[in-house]
Coordinates of C-alpha atoms in Angstrom, one line a residue:
X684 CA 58.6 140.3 86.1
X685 CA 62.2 140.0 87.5
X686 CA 62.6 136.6 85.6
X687 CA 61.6 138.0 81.9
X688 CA 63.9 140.9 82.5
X689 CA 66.5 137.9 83.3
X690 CA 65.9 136.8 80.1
X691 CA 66.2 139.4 77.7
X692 CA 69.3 140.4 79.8
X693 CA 70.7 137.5 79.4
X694 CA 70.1 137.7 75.3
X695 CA 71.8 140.9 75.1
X696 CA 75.0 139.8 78.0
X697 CA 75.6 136.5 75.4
X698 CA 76.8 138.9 72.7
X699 CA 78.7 141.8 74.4
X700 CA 80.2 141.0 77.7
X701 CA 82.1 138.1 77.3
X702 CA 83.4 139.8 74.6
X703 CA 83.7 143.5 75.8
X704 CA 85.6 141.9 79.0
X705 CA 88.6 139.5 77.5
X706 CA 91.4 142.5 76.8
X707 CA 95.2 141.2 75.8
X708 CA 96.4 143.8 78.3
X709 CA 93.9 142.8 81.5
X710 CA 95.3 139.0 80.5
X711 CA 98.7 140.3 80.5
X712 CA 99.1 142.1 83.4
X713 CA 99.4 139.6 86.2
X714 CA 97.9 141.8 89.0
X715 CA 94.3 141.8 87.4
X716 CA 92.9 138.1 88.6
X717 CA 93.8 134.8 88.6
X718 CA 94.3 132.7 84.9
X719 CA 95.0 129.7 86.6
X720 CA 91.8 128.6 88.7
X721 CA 88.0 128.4 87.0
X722 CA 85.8 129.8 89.7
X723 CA 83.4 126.8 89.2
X724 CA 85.0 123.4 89.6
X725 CA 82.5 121.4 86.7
X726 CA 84.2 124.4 84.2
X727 CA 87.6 122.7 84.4
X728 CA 87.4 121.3 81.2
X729 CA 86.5 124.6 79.6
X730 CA 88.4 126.5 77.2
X731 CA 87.6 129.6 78.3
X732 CA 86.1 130.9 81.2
X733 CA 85.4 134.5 83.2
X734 CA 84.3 135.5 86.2
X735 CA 83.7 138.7 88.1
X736 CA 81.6 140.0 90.8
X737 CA 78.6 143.0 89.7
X738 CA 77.3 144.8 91.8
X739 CA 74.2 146.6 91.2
X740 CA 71.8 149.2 91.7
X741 CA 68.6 149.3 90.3
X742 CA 65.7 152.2 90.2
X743 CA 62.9 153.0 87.7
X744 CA 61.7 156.0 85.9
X745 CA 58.0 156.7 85.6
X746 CA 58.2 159.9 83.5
X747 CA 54.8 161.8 83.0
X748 CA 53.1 159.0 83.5
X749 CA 50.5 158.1 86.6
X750 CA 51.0 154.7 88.6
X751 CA 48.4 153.5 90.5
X752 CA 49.2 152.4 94.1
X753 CA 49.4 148.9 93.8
X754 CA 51.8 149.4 90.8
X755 CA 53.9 151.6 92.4
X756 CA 54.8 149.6 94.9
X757 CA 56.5 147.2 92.8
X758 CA 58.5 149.7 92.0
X759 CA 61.2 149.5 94.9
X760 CA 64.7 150.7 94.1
X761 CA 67.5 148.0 95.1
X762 CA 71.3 146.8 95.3
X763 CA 72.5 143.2 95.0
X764 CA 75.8 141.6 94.3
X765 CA 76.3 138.8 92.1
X766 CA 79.0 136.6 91.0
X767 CA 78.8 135.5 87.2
X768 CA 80.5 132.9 85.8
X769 CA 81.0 132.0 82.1
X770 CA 82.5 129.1 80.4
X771 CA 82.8 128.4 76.5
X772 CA 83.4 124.6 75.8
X773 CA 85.2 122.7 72.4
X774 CA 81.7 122.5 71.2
X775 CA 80.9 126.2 70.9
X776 CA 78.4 125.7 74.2
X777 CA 78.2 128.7 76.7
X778 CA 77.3 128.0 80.1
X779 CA 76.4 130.9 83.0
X780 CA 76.4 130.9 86.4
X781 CA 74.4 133.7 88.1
X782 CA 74.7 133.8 91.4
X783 CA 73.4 136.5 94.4
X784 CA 76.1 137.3 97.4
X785 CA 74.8 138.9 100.1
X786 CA 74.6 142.5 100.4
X787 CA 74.4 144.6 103.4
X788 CA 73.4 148.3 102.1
X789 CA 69.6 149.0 102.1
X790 CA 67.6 151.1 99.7
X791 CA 65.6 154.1 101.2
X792 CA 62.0 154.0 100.4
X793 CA 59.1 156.5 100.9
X794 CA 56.2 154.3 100.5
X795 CA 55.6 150.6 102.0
X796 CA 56.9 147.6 100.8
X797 CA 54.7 144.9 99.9
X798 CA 55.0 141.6 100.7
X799 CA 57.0 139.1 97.6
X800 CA 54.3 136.2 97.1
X801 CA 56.8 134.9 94.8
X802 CA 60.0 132.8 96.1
X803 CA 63.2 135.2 95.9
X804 CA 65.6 134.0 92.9
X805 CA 69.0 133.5 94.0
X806 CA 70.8 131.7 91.2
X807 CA 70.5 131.7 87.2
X808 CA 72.0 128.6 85.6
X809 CA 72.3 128.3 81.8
X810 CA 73.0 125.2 80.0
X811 CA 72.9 124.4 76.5
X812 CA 69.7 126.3 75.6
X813 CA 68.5 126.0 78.9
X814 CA 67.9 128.3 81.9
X815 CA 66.8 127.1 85.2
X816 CA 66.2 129.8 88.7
X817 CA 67.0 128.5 92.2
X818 CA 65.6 129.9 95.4
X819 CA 68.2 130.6 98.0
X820 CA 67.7 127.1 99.6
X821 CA 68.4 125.4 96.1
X822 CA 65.0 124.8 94.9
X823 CA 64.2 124.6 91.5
X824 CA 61.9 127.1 90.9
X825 CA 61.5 127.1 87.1
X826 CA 62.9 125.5 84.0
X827 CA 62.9 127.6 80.8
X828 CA 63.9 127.2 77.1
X829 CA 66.3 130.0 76.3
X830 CA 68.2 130.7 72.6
X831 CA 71.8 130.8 73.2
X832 CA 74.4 131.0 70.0
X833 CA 76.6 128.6 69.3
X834 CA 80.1 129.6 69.4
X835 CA 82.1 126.6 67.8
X836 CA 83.6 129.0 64.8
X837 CA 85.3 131.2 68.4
X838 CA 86.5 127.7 69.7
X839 CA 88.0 126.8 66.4
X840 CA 89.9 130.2 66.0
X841 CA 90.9 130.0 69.2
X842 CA 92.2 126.4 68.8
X843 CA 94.1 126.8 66.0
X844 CA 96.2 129.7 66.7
X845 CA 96.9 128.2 70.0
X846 CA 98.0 124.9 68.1
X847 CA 100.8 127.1 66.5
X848 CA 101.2 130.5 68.6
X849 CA 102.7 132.0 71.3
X850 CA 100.6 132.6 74.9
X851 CA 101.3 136.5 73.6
X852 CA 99.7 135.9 70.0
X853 CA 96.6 134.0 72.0
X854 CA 96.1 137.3 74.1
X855 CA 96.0 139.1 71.0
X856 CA 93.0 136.3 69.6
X857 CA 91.5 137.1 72.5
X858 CA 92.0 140.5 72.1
X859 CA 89.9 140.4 68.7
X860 CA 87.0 138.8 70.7
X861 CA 85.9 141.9 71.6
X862 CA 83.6 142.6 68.9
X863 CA 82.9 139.1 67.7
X864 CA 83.2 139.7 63.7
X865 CA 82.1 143.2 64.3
X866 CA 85.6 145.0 65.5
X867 CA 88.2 142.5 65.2
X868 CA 89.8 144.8 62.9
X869 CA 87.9 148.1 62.9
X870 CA 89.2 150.2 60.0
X871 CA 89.2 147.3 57.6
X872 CA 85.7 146.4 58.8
X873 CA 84.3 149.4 58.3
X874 CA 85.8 149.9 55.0
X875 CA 84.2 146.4 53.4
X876 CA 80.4 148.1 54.7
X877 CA 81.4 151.1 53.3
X878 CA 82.8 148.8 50.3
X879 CA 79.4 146.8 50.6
X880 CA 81.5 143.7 51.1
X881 CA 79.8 142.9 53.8
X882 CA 76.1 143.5 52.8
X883 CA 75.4 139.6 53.9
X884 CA 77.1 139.0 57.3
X885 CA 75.4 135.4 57.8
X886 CA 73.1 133.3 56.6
X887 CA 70.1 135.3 57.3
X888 CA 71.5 137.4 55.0
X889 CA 70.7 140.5 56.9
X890 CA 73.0 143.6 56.2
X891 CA 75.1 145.5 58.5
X892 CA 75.0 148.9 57.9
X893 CA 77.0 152.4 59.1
X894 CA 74.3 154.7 60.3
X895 CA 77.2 158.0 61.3
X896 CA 80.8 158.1 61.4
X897 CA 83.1 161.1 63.1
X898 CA 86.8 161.0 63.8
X899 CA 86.5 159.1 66.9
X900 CA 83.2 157.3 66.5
X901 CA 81.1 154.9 64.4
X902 CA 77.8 153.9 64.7
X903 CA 76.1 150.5 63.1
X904 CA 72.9 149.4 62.4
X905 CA 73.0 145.1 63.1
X906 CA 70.2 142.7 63.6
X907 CA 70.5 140.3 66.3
X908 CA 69.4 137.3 64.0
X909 CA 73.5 137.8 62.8
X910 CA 74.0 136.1 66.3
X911 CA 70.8 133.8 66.2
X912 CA 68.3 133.7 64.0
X913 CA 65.7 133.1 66.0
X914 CA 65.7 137.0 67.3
X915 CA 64.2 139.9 65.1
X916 CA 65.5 142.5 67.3
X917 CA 68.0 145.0 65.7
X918 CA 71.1 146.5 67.8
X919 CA 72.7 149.9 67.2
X920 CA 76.2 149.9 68.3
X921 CA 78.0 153.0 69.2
X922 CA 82.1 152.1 69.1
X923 CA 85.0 154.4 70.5
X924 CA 87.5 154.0 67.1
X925 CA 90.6 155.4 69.8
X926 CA 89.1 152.1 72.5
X927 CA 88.1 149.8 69.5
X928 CA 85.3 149.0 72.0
X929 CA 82.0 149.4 71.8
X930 CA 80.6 151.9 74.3
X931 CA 77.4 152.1 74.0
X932 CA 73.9 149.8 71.9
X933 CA 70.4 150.4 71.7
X934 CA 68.4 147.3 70.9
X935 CA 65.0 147.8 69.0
X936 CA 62.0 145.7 68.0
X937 CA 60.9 144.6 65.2
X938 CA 58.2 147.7 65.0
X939 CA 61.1 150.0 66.0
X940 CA 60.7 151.1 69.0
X941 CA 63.0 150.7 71.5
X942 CA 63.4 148.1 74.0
X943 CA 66.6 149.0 76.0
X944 CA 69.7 151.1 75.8
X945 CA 73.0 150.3 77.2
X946 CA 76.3 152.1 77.9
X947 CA 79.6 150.6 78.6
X948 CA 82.7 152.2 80.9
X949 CA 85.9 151.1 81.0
X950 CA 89.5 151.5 83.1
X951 CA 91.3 154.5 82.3
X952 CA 94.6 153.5 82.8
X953 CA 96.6 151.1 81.0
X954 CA 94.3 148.2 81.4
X955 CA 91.1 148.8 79.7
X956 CA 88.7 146.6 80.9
X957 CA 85.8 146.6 80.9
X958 CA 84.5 148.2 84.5
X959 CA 81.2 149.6 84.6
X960 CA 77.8 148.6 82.7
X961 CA 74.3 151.0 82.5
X962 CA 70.7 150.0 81.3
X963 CA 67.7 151.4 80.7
X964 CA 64.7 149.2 80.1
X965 CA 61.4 149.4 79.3
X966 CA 59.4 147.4 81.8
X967 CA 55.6 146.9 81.3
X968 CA 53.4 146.8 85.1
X969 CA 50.2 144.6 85.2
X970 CA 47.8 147.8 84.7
X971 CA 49.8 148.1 81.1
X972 CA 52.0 150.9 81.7
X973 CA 55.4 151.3 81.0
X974 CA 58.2 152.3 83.3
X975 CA 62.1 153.0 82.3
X976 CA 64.2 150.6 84.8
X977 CA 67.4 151.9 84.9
X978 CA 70.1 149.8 86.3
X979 CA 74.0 150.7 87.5
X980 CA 76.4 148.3 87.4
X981 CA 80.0 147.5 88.5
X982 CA 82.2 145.1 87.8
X983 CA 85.1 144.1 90.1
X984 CA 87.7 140.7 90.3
X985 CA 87.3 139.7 86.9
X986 CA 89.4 136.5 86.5
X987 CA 90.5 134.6 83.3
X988 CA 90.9 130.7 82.7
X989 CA 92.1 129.6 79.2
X990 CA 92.5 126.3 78.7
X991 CA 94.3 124.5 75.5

């Protein structure tokens, strides 16, 4: 169960953290991490990498609905730490490194814990379109194909304004990562929807389309086959216009309903980086019902490597 939740994490992390996290300020300011050494030593050769520490705690919501015994106690509330590292090569390949640290506070619980039959993950690799879980002694528990989007049309931007720019006019690339063809330039972007520029986005031809728009937010309508085609999902992003961020997305299926909503917080002071991540999924037990897992997350020592 944990595994398949890794998964569509993971889906959903490709195409907004990376992105949410690289700010020109955080990059500038020489007090938030280190742009000089890759966590992982085999991401030397990367053009870009990020890493950060997340920890996070993790409890479920079971509404009106009745869980039988067994059921319920798979529903224990927890706290881990993990280091995650990401590296985006000269061939548009993203590789991730999740990997649990050991955390000392314990979760009260009113009911007893069962016993895991299954070996504990401890480490997430992704490769290419590959995933692969470790147990805590190294073991490779399981092998899994994954899609991952390629990201060669990022390398080459980045590439070629580094070929002619200053390190300040590569911050400011990096700076219109954020949103990945969605927010680079917000008010220009939304004018083309509302223009219908921009009713084919990719090859898929799907549209993306403005659902609401205030003074200080907008709301879109995307689907996720924009970032591979291989997903039907469809993402609603909600994005702060004053931030140029997005704040908040709700991913549904293809039937509509929806999957998982997520909410995005971020520094308040001069550095707006991103700080603070919350999730609520839906989770399906082995009896068939459906639970809300809800899931806090912080993010601390975020470091930068760009390479060119």
């Amino acid at each position: 169960m944990k595994k398949q939740a890794y998964k569509k994490w993971i889906l959903f992390f490709l195409s907004t953290v990376l992105l949410l996290s690289c700010s020109e300020d955080y990059l500038k300011n020489p007090q938030n991490g280190n742009t000089k050494n890759p966590t992982t030593e085999n991401y030397n050769d990367a053009l870009l990498s990020v890493s950060y520490t997340m920890t996070t705690s993790r409890d479920y919501d079971t509404g009106s609905t009745k869980i039988a015994g067994l059921n319920l106690a798979l529903l224990n509330p927890s706290s881990e730490k993990q280091e995650i590292t990401m590296a985006l090569f000269e061939d548009g390949q993203m590789d991730i490194i999740i990997e649990e640290k050991s955390f000392t506070e314990k979760t009260n619980v009113q009911h007893q814990i069962l016993p895991d039959p299954f070996p504990k993950i401890v480490k997430t690799v992704i490769t290419g379109n590959t995933i692969k879980f470790y147990d805590v002694s190294g073991k490779l528990l399981n092998t899994e194909n994954i899609p991952i989007p390629n990201h060669s049309e990022l390398v080459k931007t980045i590439k070629e304004i580094g070929s002619k720019s200053s390190p300040e006019k590569i911050n400011e690339v990096i700076t219109s990562m954020q949103g990945h063809q969605l927010i680079g330039n917000l008010e220009e972007f939304i004018k083309d929807l509302e223009d219908n520029i921009l009713l084919q986005k990719s090859s898929s031809g799907s549209p993306i389309t403005i659902i609401e728009q205030g003074e200080n937010y907008v709301t879109l309508r995307m689907p996720l086959n924009n970032i591979e085609q291989a997903m039907n999902q469809e993402s609603v992003l909600l994005i702060d216009k004053t931030l140029n961020k997005i704040v908040g997305t709700r991913i549904y299926d293809q039937n509509n309903q929806l999957l998982q909503s997520t909410f995005f917080g971020y520094n308040t002071g001069e550095v707006k980086s991103l700080n603070a991540i919350k999730t609520t999924q839906k989770l399906q037990l082995p009896s068939g019902d459906e639970v809300d897992m809800i899931s806090y997350s912080k993010i601390d020592d975020m470091q930068f490597n760009l390479n060119l």
